[in-house]
Amino acid sequence: MEITESELLEDAEAAIASIAALRRLGVRLAVDDFGTGYSSLSYLKRLPVDAVKVDRSFVDGVANDPDNCAIVVAVAGMARALRLSALAEGVETAEQLAVLRGLGVELAQGFYFSMPQPPAALTVLLATDRKAPLYPPPPDTPGESGLVPLSRQGG
């Protein structure tokens, strides 16, 4: 599941309690839109989350914008230091994927791997433990979380 940082800041104590309860149920959580809002690092270190998502606005220009590159490096480094995964959203090209891998991003999601699926296709995908082919076929099958670890990508 994803939760935006702005939602976390509305009532941080309630969010922390809710997230902890979800974690006890086995739900993995990511902070979405990280870096686009207030980015309270004091709350981030207290949150029982698994990943920080690098916003697509930074991923979009990562291959040719040094500032976007710097932000991705900073978010990925901070995530590692906090024992979290760095997840890039909005990956649409092989070039973005290669750059993100080189910058230390561990997970990726986006149209490069799969377009949105109709409900019937998702039902098949979930019923077959996410091993059914996606349309269009991605270069690699998503892992258990539906995200593609960048270390599994070729090239």
Short mmCIF file of N, CA and C in Angstrom, two decimals:
data_model
loop_
_atom_site.label_atom_id
_atom_site.label_comp_id
_atom_site.label_asym_id
_atom_site.label_seq_id
_atom_site.Cartn_x
_atom_site.Cartn_y
_atom_site.Cartn_z
N MET A 1 0.85 -1.18 0.00
CA MET A 1 0.00 0.00 0.00
C MET A 1 0.89 1.23 0.00
N GLU A 2 0.31 2.30 -0.46
CA GLU A 2 1.01 3.57 -0.48
C GLU A 2 0.23 4.59 0.33
N ILE A 3 0.97 5.48 0.96
CA ILE A 3 0.36 6.59 1.66
C ILE A 3 1.20 7.82 1.35
N THR A 4 0.53 8.92 1.02
CA THR A 4 1.27 10.13 0.67
C THR A 4 1.79 10.79 1.94
N GLU A 5 2.91 11.50 1.79
CA GLU A 5 3.48 12.14 2.96
C GLU A 5 2.54 13.20 3.53
N SER A 6 1.75 13.85 2.68
CA SER A 6 0.82 14.86 3.20
C SER A 6 -0.24 14.22 4.09
N GLU A 7 -0.68 13.00 3.75
CA GLU A 7 -1.64 12.29 4.60
C GLU A 7 -1.02 11.92 5.93
N LEU A 8 0.26 11.59 5.91
CA LEU A 8 0.95 11.23 7.15
C LEU A 8 1.04 12.41 8.10
N LEU A 9 1.22 13.58 7.55
CA LEU A 9 1.44 14.76 8.38
C LEU A 9 0.16 15.32 8.97
N GLU A 10 -1.00 14.96 8.41
CA GLU A 10 -2.26 15.48 8.93
C GLU A 10 -2.47 15.06 10.38
N ASP A 11 -2.23 13.81 10.70
CA ASP A 11 -2.32 13.31 12.06
C ASP A 11 -1.28 12.20 12.19
N ALA A 12 -0.05 12.61 12.42
CA ALA A 12 1.08 11.68 12.39
C ALA A 12 0.92 10.54 13.40
N GLU A 13 0.48 10.83 14.59
CA GLU A 13 0.38 9.78 15.61
C GLU A 13 -0.66 8.73 15.22
N ALA A 14 -1.80 9.16 14.69
CA ALA A 14 -2.82 8.22 14.22
C ALA A 14 -2.30 7.42 13.03
N ALA A 15 -1.56 8.09 12.13
CA ALA A 15 -1.00 7.40 10.97
C ALA A 15 -0.02 6.33 11.40
N ILE A 16 0.84 6.64 12.35
CA ILE A 16 1.82 5.67 12.84
C ILE A 16 1.12 4.46 13.44
N ALA A 17 0.08 4.69 14.23
CA ALA A 17 -0.66 3.57 14.83
C ALA A 17 -1.35 2.73 13.76
N SER A 18 -1.96 3.37 12.78
CA SER A 18 -2.64 2.63 11.71
C SER A 18 -1.66 1.83 10.87
N ILE A 19 -0.53 2.44 10.56
CA ILE A 19 0.48 1.75 9.75
C ILE A 19 1.04 0.56 10.52
N ALA A 20 1.27 0.72 11.81
CA ALA A 20 1.76 -0.40 12.62
C ALA A 20 0.76 -1.55 12.62
N ALA A 21 -0.53 -1.24 12.70
CA ALA A 21 -1.56 -2.28 12.67
C ALA A 21 -1.57 -3.00 11.32
N LEU A 22 -1.44 -2.25 10.24
CA LEU A 22 -1.39 -2.86 8.91
C LEU A 22 -0.15 -3.74 8.77
N ARG A 23 0.97 -3.29 9.29
CA ARG A 23 2.21 -4.09 9.21
C ARG A 23 2.05 -5.42 9.94
N ARG A 24 1.34 -5.40 11.06
CA ARG A 24 1.11 -6.65 11.81
C ARG A 24 0.27 -7.63 10.99
N LEU A 25 -0.50 -7.12 10.04
CA LEU A 25 -1.29 -7.97 9.15
C LEU A 25 -0.49 -8.43 7.93
N GLY A 26 0.76 -7.97 7.83
CA GLY A 26 1.61 -8.37 6.72
C GLY A 26 1.59 -7.42 5.54
N VAL A 27 0.96 -6.28 5.69
CA VAL A 27 0.89 -5.30 4.61
C VAL A 27 2.20 -4.52 4.56
N ARG A 28 2.76 -4.38 3.37
CA ARG A 28 3.96 -3.58 3.19
C ARG A 28 3.54 -2.19 2.72
N LEU A 29 4.23 -1.17 3.22
CA LEU A 29 3.83 0.20 2.94
C LEU A 29 4.97 1.04 2.38
N ALA A 30 4.60 1.96 1.51
CA ALA A 30 5.55 2.91 0.94
C ALA A 30 5.02 4.33 1.13
N VAL A 31 5.92 5.26 1.38
CA VAL A 31 5.56 6.67 1.44
C VAL A 31 5.60 7.19 0.01
N ASP A 32 4.44 7.60 -0.49
CA ASP A 32 4.31 8.06 -1.87
C ASP A 32 4.57 9.56 -1.94
N ASP A 33 4.95 10.02 -3.13
CA ASP A 33 5.18 11.44 -3.40
C ASP A 33 6.24 12.04 -2.50
N PHE A 34 7.20 11.22 -2.05
CA PHE A 34 8.21 11.75 -1.15
C PHE A 34 9.03 12.82 -1.85
N GLY A 35 9.24 13.91 -1.15
CA GLY A 35 10.03 15.01 -1.69
C GLY A 35 9.21 16.07 -2.39
N THR A 36 7.92 15.85 -2.56
CA THR A 36 7.11 16.86 -3.24
C THR A 36 6.29 17.68 -2.25
N GLY A 37 6.27 17.28 -0.99
CA GLY A 37 5.51 18.00 0.02
C GLY A 37 6.45 18.54 1.08
N TYR A 38 6.09 18.31 2.33
CA TYR A 38 6.87 18.86 3.42
C TYR A 38 8.03 17.97 3.85
N SER A 39 7.99 16.70 3.51
CA SER A 39 9.09 15.76 3.75
C SER A 39 9.66 15.85 5.16
N SER A 40 8.83 15.60 6.13
CA SER A 40 9.28 15.64 7.52
C SER A 40 10.13 14.42 7.82
N LEU A 41 11.43 14.62 7.92
CA LEU A 41 12.34 13.52 8.20
C LEU A 41 12.16 12.99 9.62
N SER A 42 11.74 13.85 10.55
CA SER A 42 11.53 13.37 11.91
C SER A 42 10.39 12.36 11.97
N TYR A 43 9.35 12.53 11.13
CA TYR A 43 8.28 11.55 11.08
C TYR A 43 8.70 10.32 10.29
N LEU A 44 9.44 10.53 9.22
CA LEU A 44 9.84 9.40 8.38
C LEU A 44 10.63 8.37 9.19
N LYS A 45 11.50 8.82 10.05
CA LYS A 45 12.31 7.87 10.82
C LYS A 45 11.46 7.09 11.84
N ARG A 46 10.30 7.61 12.18
CA ARG A 46 9.42 6.93 13.14
C ARG A 46 8.38 6.04 12.49
N LEU A 47 8.17 6.21 11.20
CA LEU A 47 7.12 5.46 10.51
C LEU A 47 7.53 4.01 10.25
N PRO A 48 6.65 3.09 10.54
CA PRO A 48 6.96 1.68 10.27
C PRO A 48 6.64 1.33 8.80
N VAL A 49 7.38 1.95 7.88
CA VAL A 49 7.15 1.73 6.45
C VAL A 49 8.33 0.95 5.87
N ASP A 50 8.14 0.45 4.64
CA ASP A 50 9.15 -0.36 3.98
C ASP A 50 9.92 0.38 2.90
N ALA A 51 9.30 1.39 2.31
CA ALA A 51 9.91 2.05 1.16
C ALA A 51 9.53 3.51 1.08
N VAL A 52 10.37 4.25 0.38
CA VAL A 52 10.11 5.64 0.04
C VAL A 52 10.06 5.69 -1.48
N LYS A 53 8.98 6.27 -2.01
CA LYS A 53 8.83 6.35 -3.46
C LYS A 53 9.40 7.67 -3.98
N VAL A 54 10.28 7.54 -4.96
CA VAL A 54 10.81 8.72 -5.65
C VAL A 54 9.72 9.16 -6.62
N ASP A 55 9.25 10.38 -6.48
CA ASP A 55 8.14 10.87 -7.29
C ASP A 55 8.49 10.88 -8.77
N ARG A 56 7.49 10.60 -9.59
CA ARG A 56 7.67 10.53 -11.04
C ARG A 56 8.18 11.84 -11.62
N SER A 57 7.93 12.96 -10.97
CA SER A 57 8.43 14.24 -11.49
C SER A 57 9.95 14.28 -11.48
N PHE A 58 10.60 13.53 -10.59
CA PHE A 58 12.05 13.44 -10.56
C PHE A 58 12.56 12.35 -11.50
N VAL A 59 11.78 11.29 -11.65
CA VAL A 59 12.15 10.18 -12.54
C VAL A 59 12.09 10.64 -13.99
N ASP A 60 11.11 11.45 -14.31
CA ASP A 60 10.89 11.87 -15.70
C ASP A 60 12.13 12.45 -16.34
N GLY A 61 12.85 13.29 -15.66
CA GLY A 61 14.02 13.92 -16.26
C GLY A 61 15.35 13.39 -15.76
N VAL A 62 15.32 12.24 -15.10
CA VAL A 62 16.53 11.75 -14.44
C VAL A 62 17.68 11.50 -15.42
N ALA A 63 17.39 11.17 -16.65
CA ALA A 63 18.45 10.86 -17.62
C ALA A 63 19.16 12.11 -18.14
N ASN A 64 18.54 13.29 -18.00
CA ASN A 64 19.18 14.48 -18.58
C ASN A 64 19.12 15.72 -17.70
N ASP A 65 18.64 15.60 -16.49
CA ASP A 65 18.55 16.76 -15.60
C ASP A 65 19.39 16.50 -14.35
N PRO A 66 20.52 17.20 -14.20
CA PRO A 66 21.39 16.97 -13.05
C PRO A 66 20.70 17.20 -11.71
N ASP A 67 19.76 18.13 -11.66
CA ASP A 67 19.05 18.38 -10.40
C ASP A 67 18.16 17.19 -10.03
N ASN A 68 17.44 16.63 -11.03
CA ASN A 68 16.63 15.44 -10.76
C ASN A 68 17.51 14.29 -10.32
N CYS A 69 18.67 14.15 -10.95
CA CYS A 69 19.62 13.10 -10.60
C CYS A 69 20.05 13.27 -9.13
N ALA A 70 20.38 14.47 -8.75
CA ALA A 70 20.83 14.74 -7.39
C ALA A 70 19.73 14.39 -6.38
N ILE A 71 18.50 14.73 -6.70
CA ILE A 71 17.39 14.43 -5.79
C ILE A 71 17.21 12.92 -5.67
N VAL A 72 17.28 12.19 -6.77
CA VAL A 72 17.14 10.73 -6.72
C VAL A 72 18.26 10.12 -5.89
N VAL A 73 19.48 10.57 -6.08
CA VAL A 73 20.62 10.07 -5.30
C VAL A 73 20.38 10.33 -3.81
N ALA A 74 19.92 11.53 -3.48
CA ALA A 74 19.69 11.88 -2.08
C ALA A 74 18.59 11.03 -1.45
N VAL A 75 17.49 10.85 -2.16
CA VAL A 75 16.38 10.05 -1.62
C VAL A 75 16.80 8.59 -1.47
N ALA A 76 17.49 8.05 -2.47
CA ALA A 76 17.94 6.65 -2.40
C ALA A 76 18.93 6.45 -1.26
N GLY A 77 19.85 7.39 -1.08
CA GLY A 77 20.81 7.30 0.01
C GLY A 77 20.16 7.41 1.37
N MET A 78 19.20 8.32 1.48
CA MET A 78 18.48 8.47 2.75
C MET A 78 17.69 7.20 3.07
N ALA A 79 17.04 6.65 2.05
CA ALA A 79 16.27 5.41 2.25
C ALA A 79 17.19 4.30 2.76
N ARG A 80 18.32 4.11 2.10
CA ARG A 80 19.27 3.07 2.54
C ARG A 80 19.70 3.29 3.98
N ALA A 81 20.02 4.54 4.32
CA ALA A 81 20.47 4.85 5.68
C ALA A 81 19.40 4.54 6.72
N LEU A 82 18.14 4.65 6.33
CA LEU A 82 17.03 4.36 7.24
C LEU A 82 16.55 2.91 7.11
N ARG A 83 17.29 2.11 6.37
CA ARG A 83 16.95 0.69 6.13
C ARG A 83 15.59 0.54 5.44
N LEU A 84 15.34 1.42 4.47
CA LEU A 84 14.14 1.37 3.65
C LEU A 84 14.56 1.12 2.20
N SER A 85 13.62 0.70 1.39
CA SER A 85 13.87 0.57 -0.04
C SER A 85 13.55 1.89 -0.72
N ALA A 86 14.28 2.17 -1.78
CA ALA A 86 13.97 3.32 -2.64
C ALA A 86 13.24 2.78 -3.85
N LEU A 87 12.08 3.35 -4.14
CA LEU A 87 11.23 2.87 -5.22
C LEU A 87 10.95 4.03 -6.17
N ALA A 88 11.25 3.85 -7.44
CA ALA A 88 11.00 4.89 -8.44
C ALA A 88 9.66 4.63 -9.11
N GLU A 89 8.82 5.66 -9.17
CA GLU A 89 7.54 5.51 -9.86
C GLU A 89 7.59 6.24 -11.18
N GLY A 90 6.82 5.75 -12.13
CA GLY A 90 6.72 6.41 -13.42
C GLY A 90 7.84 6.08 -14.38
N VAL A 91 8.47 4.91 -14.21
CA VAL A 91 9.54 4.51 -15.13
C VAL A 91 8.90 4.12 -16.46
N GLU A 92 9.31 4.81 -17.53
CA GLU A 92 8.71 4.58 -18.84
C GLU A 92 9.70 4.16 -19.91
N THR A 93 11.01 4.30 -19.65
CA THR A 93 11.99 3.97 -20.68
C THR A 93 13.13 3.14 -20.11
N ALA A 94 13.82 2.43 -20.99
CA ALA A 94 15.00 1.66 -20.60
C ALA A 94 16.10 2.60 -20.11
N GLU A 95 16.19 3.78 -20.69
CA GLU A 95 17.20 4.74 -20.27
C GLU A 95 16.97 5.18 -18.82
N GLN A 96 15.73 5.50 -18.48
CA GLN A 96 15.42 5.86 -17.10
C GLN A 96 15.78 4.72 -16.16
N LEU A 97 15.41 3.51 -16.55
CA LEU A 97 15.69 2.34 -15.72
C LEU A 97 17.18 2.18 -15.47
N ALA A 98 17.99 2.33 -16.51
CA ALA A 98 19.44 2.18 -16.38
C ALA A 98 20.02 3.26 -15.46
N VAL A 99 19.57 4.50 -15.63
CA VAL A 99 20.07 5.59 -14.80
C VAL A 99 19.68 5.36 -13.34
N LEU A 100 18.42 5.00 -13.11
CA LEU A 100 17.95 4.77 -11.75
C LEU A 100 18.73 3.66 -11.07
N ARG A 101 18.98 2.59 -11.79
CA ARG A 101 19.77 1.48 -11.24
C ARG A 101 21.14 1.99 -10.81
N GLY A 102 21.75 2.79 -11.68
CA GLY A 102 23.08 3.33 -11.38
C GLY A 102 23.09 4.30 -10.20
N LEU A 103 21.96 4.90 -9.92
CA LEU A 103 21.86 5.85 -8.82
C LEU A 103 21.48 5.19 -7.49
N GLY A 104 21.29 3.88 -7.49
CA GLY A 104 21.03 3.17 -6.24
C GLY A 104 19.57 2.93 -5.92
N VAL A 105 18.68 3.14 -6.88
CA VAL A 105 17.27 2.86 -6.66
C VAL A 105 17.05 1.35 -6.76
N GLU A 106 16.34 0.77 -5.78
CA GLU A 106 16.20 -0.69 -5.69
C GLU A 106 14.97 -1.26 -6.40
N LEU A 107 13.89 -0.49 -6.44
CA LEU A 107 12.64 -0.97 -7.01
C LEU A 107 12.09 0.06 -7.99
N ALA A 108 11.30 -0.44 -8.96
CA ALA A 108 10.73 0.47 -9.94
C ALA A 108 9.34 0.00 -10.35
N GLN A 109 8.52 0.95 -10.75
CA GLN A 109 7.21 0.64 -11.30
C GLN A 109 6.91 1.66 -12.38
N GLY A 110 6.10 1.25 -13.33
CA GLY A 110 5.72 2.19 -14.38
C GLY A 110 5.36 1.47 -15.66
N PHE A 111 5.01 2.26 -16.66
CA PHE A 111 4.55 1.72 -17.95
C PHE A 111 5.63 0.91 -18.65
N TYR A 112 6.89 1.12 -18.32
CA TYR A 112 7.95 0.33 -18.94
C TYR A 112 7.74 -1.16 -18.65
N PHE A 113 7.18 -1.46 -17.50
CA PHE A 113 6.96 -2.85 -17.10
C PHE A 113 5.60 -3.37 -17.50
N SER A 114 4.59 -2.52 -17.39
CA SER A 114 3.23 -2.93 -17.74
C SER A 114 2.32 -1.72 -17.78
N MET A 115 1.41 -1.74 -18.73
CA MET A 115 0.35 -0.74 -18.78
C MET A 115 -0.70 -1.14 -17.75
N PRO A 116 -1.59 -0.22 -17.38
CA PRO A 116 -2.69 -0.59 -16.49
C PRO A 116 -3.47 -1.77 -17.08
N GLN A 117 -3.97 -2.62 -16.20
CA GLN A 117 -4.66 -3.83 -16.64
C GLN A 117 -6.15 -3.74 -16.35
N PRO A 118 -6.99 -4.30 -17.21
CA PRO A 118 -8.42 -4.36 -16.93
C PRO A 118 -8.68 -5.32 -15.77
N PRO A 119 -9.81 -5.18 -15.10
CA PRO A 119 -10.10 -6.04 -13.94
C PRO A 119 -9.96 -7.53 -14.22
N ALA A 120 -10.42 -8.01 -15.37
CA ALA A 120 -10.33 -9.44 -15.67
C ALA A 120 -8.89 -9.91 -15.71
N ALA A 121 -8.00 -9.10 -16.29
CA ALA A 121 -6.59 -9.48 -16.36
C ALA A 121 -5.96 -9.48 -14.97
N LEU A 122 -6.35 -8.53 -14.13
CA LEU A 122 -5.83 -8.52 -12.76
C LEU A 122 -6.31 -9.73 -11.98
N THR A 123 -7.56 -10.13 -12.20
CA THR A 123 -8.08 -11.32 -11.52
C THR A 123 -7.25 -12.54 -11.89
N VAL A 124 -6.94 -12.68 -13.16
CA VAL A 124 -6.11 -13.80 -13.61
C VAL A 124 -4.71 -13.69 -13.01
N LEU A 125 -4.16 -12.50 -13.04
CA LEU A 125 -2.82 -12.27 -12.52
C LEU A 125 -2.73 -12.64 -11.04
N LEU A 126 -3.69 -12.19 -10.26
CA LEU A 126 -3.68 -12.49 -8.83
C LEU A 126 -3.97 -13.96 -8.54
N ALA A 127 -4.85 -14.57 -9.33
CA ALA A 127 -5.21 -15.98 -9.12
C ALA A 127 -4.05 -16.91 -9.46
N THR A 128 -3.14 -16.47 -10.28
CA THR A 128 -2.01 -17.31 -10.67
C THR A 128 -0.73 -16.86 -9.97
N ASP A 129 -0.88 -16.26 -8.81
CA ASP A 129 0.27 -15.83 -8.02
C ASP A 129 1.18 -14.90 -8.82
N ARG A 130 0.57 -14.03 -9.60
CA ARG A 130 1.27 -12.99 -10.36
C ARG A 130 2.25 -13.55 -11.39
N LYS A 131 1.98 -14.74 -11.88
CA LYS A 131 2.86 -15.32 -12.88
C LYS A 131 2.26 -15.29 -14.28
N ALA A 132 1.04 -14.79 -14.40
CA ALA A 132 0.40 -14.70 -15.72
C ALA A 132 1.09 -13.61 -16.53
N PRO A 133 1.15 -13.79 -17.84
CA PRO A 133 1.77 -12.74 -18.66
C PRO A 133 0.93 -11.47 -18.63
N LEU A 134 1.61 -10.36 -18.65
CA LEU A 134 0.93 -9.07 -18.68
C LEU A 134 0.87 -8.57 -20.11
N TYR A 135 -0.05 -7.64 -20.37
CA TYR A 135 -0.13 -7.06 -21.71
C TYR A 135 0.15 -5.58 -21.61
N PRO A 136 1.11 -5.06 -22.35
CA PRO A 136 2.09 -5.79 -23.14
C PRO A 136 3.10 -6.45 -22.23
N PRO A 137 3.74 -7.53 -22.67
CA PRO A 137 4.69 -8.22 -21.79
C PRO A 137 5.84 -7.30 -21.39
N PRO A 138 6.14 -7.24 -20.09
CA PRO A 138 7.27 -6.43 -19.64
C PRO A 138 8.58 -7.17 -19.90
N PRO A 139 9.71 -6.48 -19.76
CA PRO A 139 10.98 -7.14 -19.95
C PRO A 139 11.29 -8.15 -18.86
N ASP A 140 10.59 -8.06 -17.74
CA ASP A 140 10.79 -8.99 -16.63
C ASP A 140 9.46 -9.09 -15.90
N THR A 141 9.17 -10.22 -15.30
CA THR A 141 7.92 -10.38 -14.57
C THR A 141 8.02 -9.73 -13.21
N PRO A 142 7.04 -8.92 -12.79
CA PRO A 142 7.10 -8.29 -11.48
C PRO A 142 7.21 -9.32 -10.38
N GLY A 143 7.86 -8.90 -9.30
CA GLY A 143 8.03 -9.77 -8.15
C GLY A 143 6.76 -9.85 -7.34
N GLU A 144 6.88 -10.45 -6.19
CA GLU A 144 5.73 -10.72 -5.32
C GLU A 144 4.97 -9.45 -4.98
N SER A 145 5.67 -8.33 -4.85
CA SER A 145 5.01 -7.09 -4.47
C SER A 145 4.37 -6.37 -5.65
N GLY A 146 4.54 -6.88 -6.86
CA GLY A 146 4.04 -6.18 -8.03
C GLY A 146 5.03 -5.16 -8.54
N LEU A 147 6.16 -5.04 -7.87
CA LEU A 147 7.21 -4.12 -8.26
C LEU A 147 8.35 -4.92 -8.86
N VAL A 148 9.14 -4.30 -9.66
CA VAL A 148 10.25 -5.00 -10.28
C VAL A 148 11.55 -4.56 -9.63
N PRO A 149 12.24 -5.49 -8.94
CA PRO A 149 13.55 -5.12 -8.38
C PRO A 149 14.51 -4.81 -9.52
N LEU A 150 15.23 -3.70 -9.43
CA LEU A 150 16.11 -3.32 -10.52
C LEU A 150 17.28 -4.28 -10.66
N SER A 151 17.63 -4.98 -9.61
CA SER A 151 18.74 -5.93 -9.70
C SER A 151 18.39 -7.11 -10.59
N ARG A 152 17.10 -7.36 -10.88
CA ARG A 152 16.68 -8.47 -11.73
C ARG A 152 16.64 -8.09 -13.19
N GLN A 153 16.82 -6.82 -13.49
CA GLN A 153 16.75 -6.37 -14.88
C GLN A 153 18.06 -6.66 -15.58
N GLY A 154 17.97 -7.07 -16.82
CA GLY A 154 19.18 -7.30 -17.61
C GLY A 154 19.75 -6.01 -18.14
N GLY A 155 21.02 -6.07 -18.56
CA GLY A 155 21.61 -4.91 -19.22
C GLY A 155 22.33 -4.00 -18.36
#
